[in-house]
Amino acid sequence: CILHCFLFLLVFGRAIHAIARISDEFWFDPVEKGLALRSVNSSRSAYAYVFFSSMFFQHYRWTAVSQPCQKEKQLSLPCKLIIKSVLPVFRCVNILERNVEKCSIYTDINDHHITFQLLCKHGVVKTYNLTFQECEPLQAVFAKHMCPNVLKVHSRLLADVMIHFPTSQEEVTLSVTPMKVCFKSYTEEDADFSKTMLTEVRLNPEEFDYFQVGVDSEVTFCLKELRGLLAFSEATSVPISIHFDVSGKPIAFSVEDVALEASFILATLCDIEKEPASQRPPGPSQQQESAADTVASKKPQWDGNAPNAEPAKSTGPSVKQESTNVPRDTGREVPGVEGTALAEAEDHAVGEGKAAGSPSQKVRRLPVSYFYQHSLSFQFHSLFFGAVSCTEKGAISPTFRSLATASDTEDTGSVQSSQL
Amino acid sequence: MRFGAKIVDLACLNHFSRVMSTITKLAKTCTLRLTDGKLYFILSDKVAHGGVSMWCELCQGNFFDEFQMEGVAADHNEIYLELVPENLSRALKTAQSAKAVKIKLTNKHCPCLRVAVELPSLSSSSRIVTHDIPVGVIPRRLWNDFREPSVPDFDVSIYLPVLKTMKSVVERMKNLSNTIVIEANLSGEMNLKIETDLVSVTTHFKDLGNPPWASEDGYQSSAQARDLESMAEARIDIKKLQQLLAGQQVNPTKALCNILSKRIVHFILLHEDVSLQYFIPALA
C-alpha cells in the first residue's frame, strides 16, 4: 500500500524519540484511519503505542493493495523498522522544525522501502530510504477502565517532579492513598543503603486535574522509559492520564487527543515477598496445571468445552485432562506452547515468568494476557506477543474480542480474568 | 549528636548551592566538619586523591537562617561527617525556587543528611521534596587527620590573573599535556608552561602583584632576600588545576597562590563569606 502524508515534525519527532527509549526497533503500521507506531522493549517490560490519526497529517493517503500470494486482501502493511535508521531523520527536532517546510513519508510494499523526505528551506531536499522487515504487527490490550487508580495531570507537573531524580535513576515508585501521592526513588534490596541517595517528592492530590484512588498502592516502574513520553506529551500539550492498580500490575501513561493518541504501558515490580514460597516454579505438573487454567479460560476453543470465564483454580483430574488436550491440538500447538508460557508468566503476575530467572531477581514483565500472538503462517515469532490481523477469521478472532470484554466479570479472585 | 539548619533566603540558597558545586568539582568524597559557627569542607592529603588537599571554610551565619548543632560531647562540640558532595549539590540544584530548605542529620537505616525542600505549588499545600543523603560519621579518634593545613614556607606569593582567562588557557593546554609548570616571581610575573615532544607553549602574565604577608619572626627577611626576578616553579597535574579553575563560578574577592619551589602550590580563593584553600603537590 502506499502511504503518503505530511506531518508536524516536532510532535512526530518526539514520538520517535520517546519510542527510541523503549527499543531499538518499532512497528510502523499504517492503516486506513491513520498511522500507528508500536514498540516493545527487549525484556518485555515496556510497550509503547502512538497513533496518529489521518487528521494529524496535512495529507494522508492510504491505499490497500491486495497481495496475490494471500487469499484475502491484506488491509495493512505491517512492518518493522530499526530506530537507529529513523532517529537521524528526526535528530534535533527543535531545529528541524525551523528548517523543514514539509516532511513526507512514502511506502511501497513492493519496494520494501519506506522513504522519509524532508523538504527544507532553500530548496534542500533530504531523502531517507529505509528498509523494513515485514512482520506481524503487535498489539497490547490493556483495560484501562478496569484500573482502580486514575490520575490525570499536565505533563509539566510530571516533568517537574522527575527533575528531582538523577538522570541515572532507573526506577521510581509511585505511592498513592486517597489522601496523598508521592514519587520516590527505588533501590534494590541488596543495594548499599549507605551509598545511595534517596529522593522523595510528595504532592498534593489537589495538584492533579483528576485524582481517583480506589486502592492504596505502591507501584515501581522504570523512569527512563517514561521520560520519552513526558517530552512527547509536552510537545502536544495534552494532559497525561495514569492508570494503574496494585504492585505487579502494569501502569499505563497515556495521552489522548482528537488527532493522536499514545500509550506507554510499563510493567511494575511485583512485591515478591508477599508471594508464598509454594508459588515458585517447582515441578512441571504445577506449571501445567496453571497453564491449563489459563489456557482453558483464554482459549476455550482448544478444548472446546470450557466456558469463557473459567474460575481461577480448577483442581483435580479435570485440570490434568485439559492440560493434555493442549499439545494434542496440533493446529494450535505453537500458540499452545505460548499458552503455557503465558500462564507461567501470568501466574507469577510479573514475577519470575521464566524459570530461567533466579528467584531472587525482581523481573518485570508485562503479564502476557496483554499481548495476543496471532500467527498467520504458524511461525513462532515471539513468546509474548500478540498480533492482530484482520485477515484471520475463525476461532481466534472472536476469542480475542470476547476476551477483551471478559474483563467485565467480577471474578476478582482470579489472577487471569482480572488481567483482562 | 544533632544537627539541623534552615535556609529561607533565595540568595543565600543560591550562594550555598554554588559553593557545593565548586566543592563537587574538587572532590568525590570529602569531610564536612560542623562547629557552632562554621562549616568546613575538608579533603585531607591522602595519596588516594593524588596528594591534593582542600580546606573550605564557611561562616554559617552568612547562609543559614537557622543553625543548631550539638557535637559528640560537650567539650568537643563538633561533628565530622564523610559525604559525597555531589549528592548535596544535586539536592540543592533543583531547589532554585524553594520556599525553604531544611537540612537535618538523621539516622534511619544509616546516618543521613536529610534535605527537605519546600517548593511552591498550585495547590494549598507546598510540594515537599526530600533527599536522604547517606553520610559516614567520623569518630573522634580520627579528627586529627582533618586539621587545618598550615601555610607552607613558600618562595613566592602572587595574585592570580583573572580566573576566567586562566581557566581558558589551562583548558586548552590540557589537550596537549598532562602536566603544567606554574612559575612566578616577586615582580608580579607568572608563567604557565607546557612542554611536550612536539610543542611547547608558554603563557605570560604580568603586573599581577604580590600579596604582602604579615611577617613572623624572620619570615619577612628571608622573603626580602630573594631576588625579585627569580622564578619559583612547580610542575603539577594539569587536571587538578583545571578542576579548581572550572569550579569557580563567581569571581573571588581575592585569589592568590603560594609556590614552594618543586614542592607544592597553595591556592587561596577568598569570597565574602567563603574561603577556599587548595594544595596541589608538585610532581617529581
XYZ file of C-alpha atoms in Angstrom:
704
model
C 0.000 0.000 0.000
C 1.047 3.494 -0.448
C 1.155 5.900 2.384
C 1.666 9.472 1.630
C 1.497 12.101 4.270
C 2.895 15.292 5.657
C 3.162 15.934 9.304
C 4.024 18.159 12.207
C 7.605 17.422 12.847
C 8.083 18.310 16.436
C 5.386 16.033 17.682
C 6.261 13.217 15.336
C 9.953 13.543 16.065
C 9.348 13.492 19.794
C 7.223 10.397 19.356
C 10.092 8.663 17.615
C 12.474 9.713 20.361
C 10.084 8.505 23.020
C 9.787 5.151 21.307
C 13.533 5.023 20.926
C 13.818 4.900 24.688
C 11.859 1.711 24.686
C 13.533 -0.302 22.000
C 15.828 -0.379 19.003
C 13.084 -1.214 16.574
C 9.481 -0.397 16.171
C 6.472 -1.417 14.175
C 5.327 1.017 11.561
C 1.746 0.235 10.828
C -0.252 2.468 8.540
C -3.946 1.747 8.496
C -6.863 3.429 6.954
C -7.584 5.621 9.943
C -4.031 6.727 10.497
C -0.515 5.694 11.341
C 0.314 3.519 14.300
C 3.760 3.140 15.789
C 4.382 0.435 18.298
C 7.362 -0.788 20.215
C 8.260 -3.262 22.882
C 11.471 -3.470 24.812
C 13.697 -6.498 24.855
C 12.788 -7.545 28.367
C 9.100 -7.220 27.540
C 8.545 -4.820 30.348
C 7.505 -1.804 28.377
C 5.192 -1.266 25.482
C 4.706 1.929 23.583
C 1.950 2.789 21.202
C 1.493 6.025 19.338
C -1.314 6.532 16.918
C -1.575 9.497 14.617
C -4.976 9.755 13.068
C -5.237 10.865 9.498
C -6.331 14.258 10.818
C -2.868 14.796 12.250
C -1.395 14.886 8.799
C -1.802 17.636 6.293
C -2.310 14.986 3.739
C -2.839 11.311 4.355
C -3.430 8.846 1.600
C -3.503 5.195 2.271
C -4.278 2.602 -0.313
C -4.901 -1.028 0.297
C -3.222 -3.337 -2.115
C -4.086 -6.944 -2.284
C -1.296 -9.412 -2.275
C -1.507 -12.079 -4.888
C 0.003 -14.630 -2.573
C -2.657 -14.326 0.085
C -6.206 -15.301 -0.218
C -7.691 -12.313 1.415
C -6.898 -8.746 0.784
C -4.264 -7.636 3.152
C -5.537 -4.499 4.676
C -2.443 -3.328 6.351
C 1.227 -3.098 5.734
C 2.795 -4.111 8.944
C 6.483 -3.654 9.066
C 9.318 -3.213 11.421
C 11.916 -0.502 11.274
C 15.175 -0.082 13.095
C 15.019 3.002 15.253
C 18.641 3.858 14.642
C 17.815 4.368 10.988
C 14.894 6.609 11.694
C 16.324 8.693 14.506
C 18.775 10.623 12.342
C 15.852 11.843 10.309
C 14.397 13.419 13.398
C 17.504 14.389 15.233
C 17.320 17.818 16.849
C 13.620 18.147 16.284
C 13.599 21.668 17.611
C 15.968 22.845 14.931
C 14.278 20.680 12.358
C 11.018 22.482 12.722
C 12.594 25.746 11.794
C 14.344 24.499 8.709
C 11.986 21.948 7.329
C 8.955 23.039 5.440
C 7.450 19.665 4.797
C 8.072 16.087 5.677
C 6.544 13.299 3.753
C 6.563 9.587 4.208
C 6.065 7.201 1.326
C 5.891 3.492 1.484
C 5.698 0.944 -1.216
C 5.146 -2.589 -0.206
C 6.745 -3.988 -3.311
C 9.822 -1.973 -2.757
C 10.419 -2.877 0.871
C 11.381 0.673 1.496
C 9.951 3.477 3.448
C 11.025 6.882 2.306
C 11.167 9.894 4.585
C 11.585 13.039 2.638
C 12.289 16.362 4.244
C 11.735 19.432 2.108
C 13.881 22.065 3.735
C 14.490 25.727 3.235
C 16.497 26.984 0.310
C 15.438 24.122 -1.860
C 17.299 21.450 0.042
C 15.632 18.049 -0.071
C 16.736 15.268 2.223
C 15.596 11.816 1.329
C 15.999 8.835 3.582
C 15.225 5.408 2.198
C 14.878 2.878 4.930
C 14.373 -0.812 4.540
C 11.909 -2.577 6.667
C 11.145 -6.108 7.642
C 7.702 -7.374 7.086
C 6.224 -8.929 10.093
C 3.101 -9.224 12.083
C 2.073 -6.162 13.915
C 1.641 -6.486 17.604
C -0.901 -5.004 19.850
C -1.365 -4.881 23.532
C -4.714 -4.735 25.135
C -4.886 -3.097 28.472
C -8.221 -2.497 30.079
C -7.677 0.980 31.384
C -11.202 1.276 32.551
C -10.584 -1.598 34.944
C -7.894 0.257 36.829
C -8.987 1.433 40.235
C -6.496 4.263 40.281
C -6.623 7.023 37.723
C -4.673 10.249 37.807
C -4.736 12.955 35.224
C -2.169 15.650 35.151
C -0.398 18.010 32.812
C 2.946 16.737 31.621
C 4.614 19.831 33.027
C 3.880 18.687 36.545
C 5.276 15.236 35.973
C 8.350 16.689 34.338
C 8.827 18.993 37.319
C 8.634 16.005 39.607
C 11.029 13.846 37.636
C 13.637 16.566 37.512
C 14.411 15.906 41.156
C 15.591 12.427 40.355
C 19.037 11.996 38.863
C 19.107 11.022 35.216
C 20.759 7.814 36.257
C 17.828 6.842 38.420
C 16.430 3.686 36.921
C 13.251 3.087 38.779
C 10.803 5.104 40.794
C 7.927 4.136 42.988
C 4.583 5.870 42.825
C 2.759 5.579 46.093
C -0.867 6.643 46.486
C -3.566 6.756 49.066
C -6.733 8.791 48.704
C -5.046 11.482 50.739
C -1.576 11.682 49.326
C 0.639 10.984 46.381
C 4.357 10.592 46.299
C 7.097 9.544 43.932
C 10.213 8.094 45.457
C 13.406 6.615 44.172
C 13.643 2.897 44.269
C 16.709 0.889 45.105
C 17.182 -2.820 45.010
C 17.056 -4.572 48.324
C 20.631 -5.691 48.146
C 21.890 -2.246 47.261
C 24.154 -0.490 49.679
C 21.979 1.986 51.515
C 24.989 3.738 52.884
C 25.916 4.787 49.386
C 22.709 5.635 47.608
C 20.862 8.877 47.830
C 17.105 8.516 48.117
C 14.728 11.140 46.865
C 11.047 11.506 47.586
C 8.606 14.007 46.105
C 5.346 14.456 47.899
C 2.440 16.006 46.035
C -0.982 17.140 46.981
C -3.902 15.400 45.272
C -5.219 18.872 44.508
C -2.417 19.344 42.026
C -3.918 16.757 39.744
C -6.615 17.535 37.215
C -8.260 14.273 38.113
C -7.476 12.126 41.106
C -9.101 8.801 41.756
C -7.593 6.288 44.125
C -9.641 3.161 44.517
C -6.976 1.123 46.193
C -3.884 2.194 48.107
C -0.932 1.087 46.109
C 2.766 1.383 45.544
C 3.906 0.654 42.035
C 7.509 0.692 40.869
C 8.297 1.275 37.225
C 11.150 2.288 35.001
C 11.621 6.038 34.924
C 13.897 6.053 31.916
C 11.195 4.615 29.732
C 8.761 7.224 30.861
C 10.911 10.259 30.180
C 10.396 9.923 26.451
C 6.668 10.096 26.835
C 6.956 13.165 29.025
C 8.873 15.009 26.335
C 6.382 13.922 23.712
C 3.446 14.944 25.808
C 4.910 18.374 26.411
C 5.123 18.879 22.664
C 1.489 18.003 22.272
C 0.381 19.795 25.439
C -2.165 17.104 26.053
C -2.532 16.049 29.680
C -1.294 12.648 30.739
C -3.570 10.038 32.227
C -2.111 7.466 34.546
C -3.984 4.221 35.019
C -2.735 1.693 37.480
C -3.579 -0.894 40.057
C -1.580 -2.643 42.746
C 2.054 -3.594 42.521
C 2.729 -6.186 39.888
C 0.069 -4.931 37.561
C 1.086 -2.684 34.710
C 0.841 1.058 34.785
C -0.275 2.953 31.722
C 0.655 6.511 30.885
C -1.435 7.805 28.046
C -2.361 10.920 26.171
C -5.385 11.244 24.021
C -6.410 13.913 21.638
C -8.535 14.237 18.551
C -5.602 13.820 16.249
C -3.401 11.498 18.198
C -3.199 9.048 20.975
C -0.288 7.464 22.780
C 0.075 4.866 25.475
C 3.120 3.716 27.307
C 2.410 0.616 29.292
C 5.089 -0.268 31.780
C 5.362 -3.335 33.903
C 5.655 -2.757 37.591
C 7.672 -4.651 40.100
C 5.839 -7.372 41.869
C 6.221 -7.434 45.581
C 7.858 -10.810 45.750
C 7.943 -11.041 49.498
C 4.192 -11.336 49.509
C 4.293 -14.428 47.357
C 4.401 -17.591 49.395
C 7.279 -19.883 48.524
C 4.958 -22.538 47.236
C 4.140 -20.427 44.271
C 7.667 -20.567 42.956
C 8.033 -22.750 39.878
C 8.652 -26.229 41.199
C 7.824 -29.316 39.174
C 6.243 -29.286 35.778
C 2.930 -30.608 36.969
C 2.087 -27.454 38.780
C 3.033 -25.421 35.790
C 0.857 -27.416 33.565
C -1.963 -27.052 35.947
C -1.745 -23.328 35.863
C -1.215 -23.466 32.158
C -4.392 -25.344 31.783
C -6.209 -22.808 33.869
C -5.175 -20.013 31.684
C -5.474 -21.914 28.526
C -8.882 -23.012 29.465
C -10.049 -19.595 30.319
C -8.440 -17.902 27.409
C -8.658 -20.194 24.504
C -11.724 -22.199 25.043
C -11.875 -23.349 21.514
C -8.863 -25.516 22.005
C -10.511 -27.950 24.240
C -13.839 -26.982 23.006
C -15.844 -27.334 26.128
C -14.571 -24.938 28.755
C -16.569 -21.750 29.163
C -15.045 -18.350 28.704
C -14.684 -17.221 32.231
C -13.014 -20.090 33.950
C -12.702 -19.938 37.702
C -9.168 -19.356 38.786
C -8.026 -22.557 40.297
C -9.557 -25.605 38.834
C -8.352 -28.589 40.699
C -8.200 -32.270 40.289
C -8.208 -34.545 37.332
C -10.220 -32.310 35.069
C -7.345 -29.902 35.021
C -4.875 -32.534 34.046
C -7.103 -33.583 31.246
C -7.233 -30.133 29.861
C -3.572 -29.799 30.014
C -3.061 -32.880 27.971
C -5.527 -31.641 25.432
C -3.417 -28.736 24.560
C -0.442 -30.471 22.992
C -2.659 -32.728 21.017
C -4.280 -29.846 19.283
C -1.528 -29.687 16.754
C -3.034 -26.994 14.638
C -2.620 -24.680 17.519
C 0.372 -26.263 19.034
C 2.591 -23.298 18.770
C 0.137 -20.962 20.373
C -0.349 -23.664 22.921
C 3.251 -23.524 23.852
C 2.829 -19.883 24.164
C -0.162 -20.542 26.271
C 1.974 -22.373 28.731
C 4.413 -19.623 28.819
C 1.533 -17.243 29.027
C 0.266 -18.923 32.091
C 3.642 -19.167 33.680
C 4.285 -15.517 33.463
C 0.700 -14.794 34.269
C 0.702 -16.862 37.373
C 3.586 -15.086 38.864
C 1.995 -11.814 37.959
C 5.062 -10.233 36.533
C 7.401 -12.063 38.825
C 9.794 -14.656 37.620
C 7.943 -15.567 34.490
C 10.722 -17.711 33.194
C 12.174 -20.477 35.244
C 15.492 -19.327 33.964
C 15.374 -16.240 36.111
C 16.733 -16.650 39.586
C 14.048 -16.409 42.247
C 15.757 -13.565 43.981
C 15.677 -11.430 40.882
C 12.886 -8.988 40.586
C 11.966 -9.264 36.990
C 9.432 -7.015 35.464
C 7.445 -8.472 32.707
C 4.114 -7.361 31.420
C 1.505 -10.008 32.055
C 1.194 -11.639 28.730
C -2.538 -11.580 28.641
C -1.963 -8.154 27.246
C -0.462 -9.485 24.132
C -2.063 -11.719 21.650
C 0.036 -13.670 19.285
C -1.518 -14.339 16.062
C 0.372 -16.353 13.617
C -0.662 -16.444 10.015
C 1.853 -18.961 8.997
C 2.194 -20.776 12.278
C 5.614 -19.457 12.676
C 6.935 -18.879 16.111
C 7.593 -15.176 16.200
C 7.747 -14.311 19.776
C 6.771 -15.869 23.008
C 4.910 -12.979 24.443
C 3.492 -11.046 21.642
C 0.175 -10.906 20.125
C -0.530 -9.738 16.669
C -3.827 -8.671 15.360
C -4.659 -9.122 11.791
C -7.974 -8.681 10.177
C -7.416 -11.492 7.776
C -7.608 -14.304 10.231
C -11.101 -15.377 10.720
C -12.393 -18.133 12.806
C -11.782 -19.141 16.314
C -9.073 -16.777 17.350
C -10.715 -13.519 16.424
C -13.898 -13.975 18.352
C -11.796 -15.189 21.246
C -9.849 -12.018 21.158
C -12.903 -9.909 21.123
C -14.626 -11.806 23.800
C -11.555 -11.755 25.975
C -11.445 -8.053 25.717
C -14.883 -7.829 27.122
C -14.426 -10.638 29.607
C -12.917 -8.059 31.880
C -16.402 -7.189 32.872
C -16.608 -10.263 35.017
C -16.411 -9.642 38.683
C -14.150 -12.569 39.285
C -11.706 -10.714 41.447
C -10.183 -13.797 42.956
C -8.802 -14.910 39.674
C -5.495 -13.583 38.545
C -6.180 -14.392 34.960
C -9.538 -12.915 34.307
C -8.822 -9.770 36.219
C -5.990 -9.114 33.843
C -8.374 -8.713 31.057
C 24.853 14.329 68.171
C 22.354 16.544 66.439
C 22.283 18.958 63.561
C 19.524 20.992 61.976
C 19.678 24.018 59.732
C 17.329 26.004 57.561
C 17.730 28.361 54.626
C 14.864 30.609 53.680
C 16.549 33.326 51.681
C 16.863 32.516 47.982
C 20.077 34.435 47.538
C 21.696 32.502 50.376
C 20.403 29.287 48.915
C 21.908 30.056 45.533
C 25.175 31.034 47.129
C 25.351 27.826 49.135
C 24.399 25.867 46.039
C 27.283 27.463 44.168
C 29.704 26.600 46.933
C 28.540 22.994 46.774
C 29.049 22.970 43.006
C 32.616 24.132 43.475
C 33.327 21.519 46.124
C 31.785 18.836 43.924
C 34.266 19.618 41.181
C 37.177 19.269 43.567
C 36.374 16.125 45.466
C 34.361 12.968 45.032
C 34.092 12.475 48.748
C 35.117 14.847 51.458
C 34.686 15.574 55.125
C 32.123 18.017 56.414
C 33.041 19.481 59.762
C 30.327 21.254 61.681
C 31.012 23.591 64.557
C 28.893 26.123 66.307
C 29.727 28.950 63.965
C 31.275 27.397 60.887
C 31.100 24.674 58.298
C 34.211 23.218 56.791
C 34.636 21.034 53.734
C 37.893 19.205 54.091
C 39.885 16.939 51.887
C 42.966 15.669 53.603
C 46.098 14.934 51.670
C 45.853 11.234 51.215
C 47.644 9.596 48.387
C 44.321 8.403 47.043
C 43.451 11.791 45.639
C 46.899 12.381 44.242
C 48.046 14.227 47.299
C 45.819 17.263 46.830
C 44.137 18.687 49.838
C 41.387 21.182 50.313
C 40.171 23.352 53.124
C 36.960 25.296 52.611
C 35.520 27.392 55.393
C 32.079 28.970 55.570
C 30.541 31.128 58.206
C 27.168 29.541 58.902
C 25.531 32.828 59.767
C 26.000 34.030 56.197
C 23.993 31.190 54.751
C 21.574 29.721 57.232
C 18.627 31.371 58.870
C 18.600 28.695 61.498
C 21.519 26.592 62.592
C 21.643 24.300 65.568
C 24.158 21.676 66.371
C 25.167 19.502 69.215
C 28.506 17.795 68.883
C 29.643 14.423 70.074
C 30.446 15.730 73.524
C 30.236 18.997 75.435
C 33.936 19.689 75.253
C 34.124 18.538 71.664
C 31.187 20.364 70.250
C 31.836 19.363 66.680
C 30.556 16.856 64.160
C 32.664 15.303 61.415
C 30.832 13.624 58.541
C 32.062 11.952 55.428
C 29.898 12.656 52.408
C 29.692 12.790 48.644
C 29.340 16.495 47.854
C 27.671 15.768 44.541
C 24.635 14.434 46.346
C 24.224 17.591 48.341
C 24.831 19.682 45.265
C 22.212 17.796 43.330
C 19.667 18.161 46.081
C 20.165 21.902 46.133
C 20.225 22.391 42.381
C 16.567 21.692 41.903
C 15.651 23.902 44.814
C 16.051 27.102 42.851
C 12.598 28.414 43.642
C 12.213 26.881 47.066
C 10.315 28.476 49.880
C 12.637 26.868 52.385
C 15.330 24.243 52.596
C 15.932 22.297 55.763
C 18.942 20.111 56.397
C 18.920 17.666 59.239
C 21.098 14.868 60.446
C 19.041 11.716 60.834
C 19.681 8.060 61.434
C 17.036 5.755 59.997
C 18.745 2.851 58.245
C 22.024 4.651 58.389
C 23.193 8.165 59.162
C 21.859 10.565 56.581
C 21.663 14.215 55.888
C 18.043 14.773 55.121
C 17.485 17.724 52.815
C 13.839 18.755 52.713
C 12.958 21.272 50.039
C 9.654 23.036 50.264
C 8.564 24.118 46.821
C 5.651 26.306 45.863
C 2.778 24.554 44.182
C -0.536 25.452 42.668
C -2.439 23.811 45.466
C -2.857 24.981 49.022
C -0.056 22.905 50.460
C 3.520 23.031 49.241
C 5.293 20.329 47.400
C 7.926 18.683 49.543
C 10.961 17.047 48.037
C 13.104 15.057 50.419
C 16.575 13.811 49.692
C 18.270 11.393 52.049
C 21.999 11.685 51.570
C 23.960 8.935 53.262
C 26.877 10.132 55.364
C 29.550 8.485 57.432
C 30.143 9.666 60.958
C 33.852 10.094 61.597
C 34.829 9.062 65.098
C 36.704 11.453 67.344
C 39.923 9.484 67.287
C 40.332 10.296 63.602
C 39.671 14.000 63.895
C 43.381 14.771 63.909
C 43.563 13.778 60.283
C 41.480 16.793 59.421
C 43.336 19.646 60.942
C 43.742 22.871 59.063
C 46.844 22.631 56.907
C 49.463 25.216 57.622
C 50.590 27.684 55.012
C 53.763 26.289 53.501
C 57.037 28.115 53.763
C 56.623 29.410 50.257
C 59.149 31.018 47.982
C 56.808 33.255 46.093
C 53.319 34.507 46.735
C 51.468 36.105 43.866
C 47.956 37.162 42.966
C 46.359 35.070 40.267
C 45.333 36.525 36.919
C 41.661 36.871 36.064
C 40.381 33.366 36.687
C 38.337 33.227 33.522
C 41.388 33.901 31.412
C 43.488 31.483 33.378
C 40.820 28.853 33.023
C 40.597 29.076 29.257
C 44.375 28.972 28.924
C 44.665 25.913 31.128
C 41.797 24.179 29.376
C 43.500 24.451 26.034
C 46.795 23.358 27.479
C 45.100 20.346 28.978
C 44.593 18.971 25.489
C 48.306 18.990 24.851
C 49.868 17.857 28.055
C 49.220 16.111 31.325
C 51.390 18.346 33.430
C 51.853 22.045 33.613
C 54.596 24.173 35.119
C 53.459 27.134 37.083
C 56.146 29.649 37.893
C 56.090 33.087 39.386
C 58.343 35.721 40.892
C 58.108 38.575 43.297
C 57.810 41.098 40.480
C 54.256 40.116 39.735
C 55.094 37.886 36.795
C 53.657 34.430 36.279
C 54.146 31.906 33.515
C 52.173 28.811 32.695
C 54.231 26.385 30.639
C 53.692 23.068 28.976
C 56.288 21.141 27.071
C 55.859 18.011 25.014
C 57.881 16.334 22.278
C 56.008 18.202 19.634
C 55.247 21.531 21.111
C 55.899 23.840 23.999
C 53.565 26.629 24.939
C 54.068 29.365 27.492
C 51.571 31.963 28.555
C 52.983 35.018 30.322
C 51.115 37.154 32.812
C 52.471 40.461 34.045
C 51.691 43.035 36.710
C 49.814 40.627 38.847
C 51.049 41.974 42.132
C 52.383 40.128 45.126
C 50.385 39.980 48.315
C 52.097 41.243 51.439
C 52.301 38.591 54.077
C 52.455 39.508 57.717
C 55.893 38.772 58.969
C 56.575 36.121 61.507
C 59.975 36.182 63.058
C 62.493 36.156 60.334
C 59.926 35.334 57.719
C 59.875 38.658 56.021
C 63.568 38.895 55.851
C 64.003 35.620 54.063
C 61.424 36.655 51.514
C 63.041 40.017 51.043
C 66.383 38.437 50.480
C 65.017 36.676 47.494
C 65.853 38.018 44.048
C 62.770 39.713 42.690
C 63.180 38.291 39.226
C 63.911 34.743 40.193
C 61.097 32.331 39.453
C 59.789 29.745 41.830
C 58.291 26.907 39.931
C 56.440 23.669 40.354
C 55.228 21.077 37.907
C 51.741 19.956 38.744
C 48.990 17.761 37.358
C 47.118 19.943 34.882
C 43.818 18.255 35.502
C 43.836 19.259 39.163
C 44.450 22.863 38.234
C 41.738 22.773 35.642
C 39.245 21.336 38.114
C 39.999 24.103 40.555
C 39.509 26.805 37.960
C 36.447 25.198 36.408
C 34.718 25.071 39.748
C 34.854 28.797 40.227
C 31.549 30.197 39.129
C 31.894 33.560 40.760
C 34.980 35.741 40.754
C 36.608 35.639 44.152
C 37.371 38.830 46.006
C 40.957 37.701 46.321
C 42.754 34.913 44.505
C 46.389 34.123 45.090
C 48.805 31.286 45.090
C 51.911 30.447 47.062
C 54.608 28.454 45.366
C 57.178 26.403 47.213
C 59.602 25.532 44.515
C 59.377 21.979 43.302
C 57.255 21.031 46.283
C 53.761 22.395 46.392
C 51.443 25.099 45.099
C 48.976 26.518 47.554
C 45.938 28.329 46.151
C 43.825 30.646 48.260
C 40.486 31.886 46.942
C 38.575 34.273 49.130
C 34.970 35.274 48.704
C 32.952 37.401 51.072
C 31.803 34.555 53.210
C 33.717 31.579 51.893
C 37.405 30.872 51.893
C 38.868 28.057 49.882
C 42.402 26.709 50.100
C 43.616 24.108 47.681
C 47.021 22.412 47.764
C 48.461 20.731 44.709
C 51.728 18.890 45.262
C 54.481 19.155 42.698
C 55.246 16.124 40.576
C 58.673 14.623 40.565
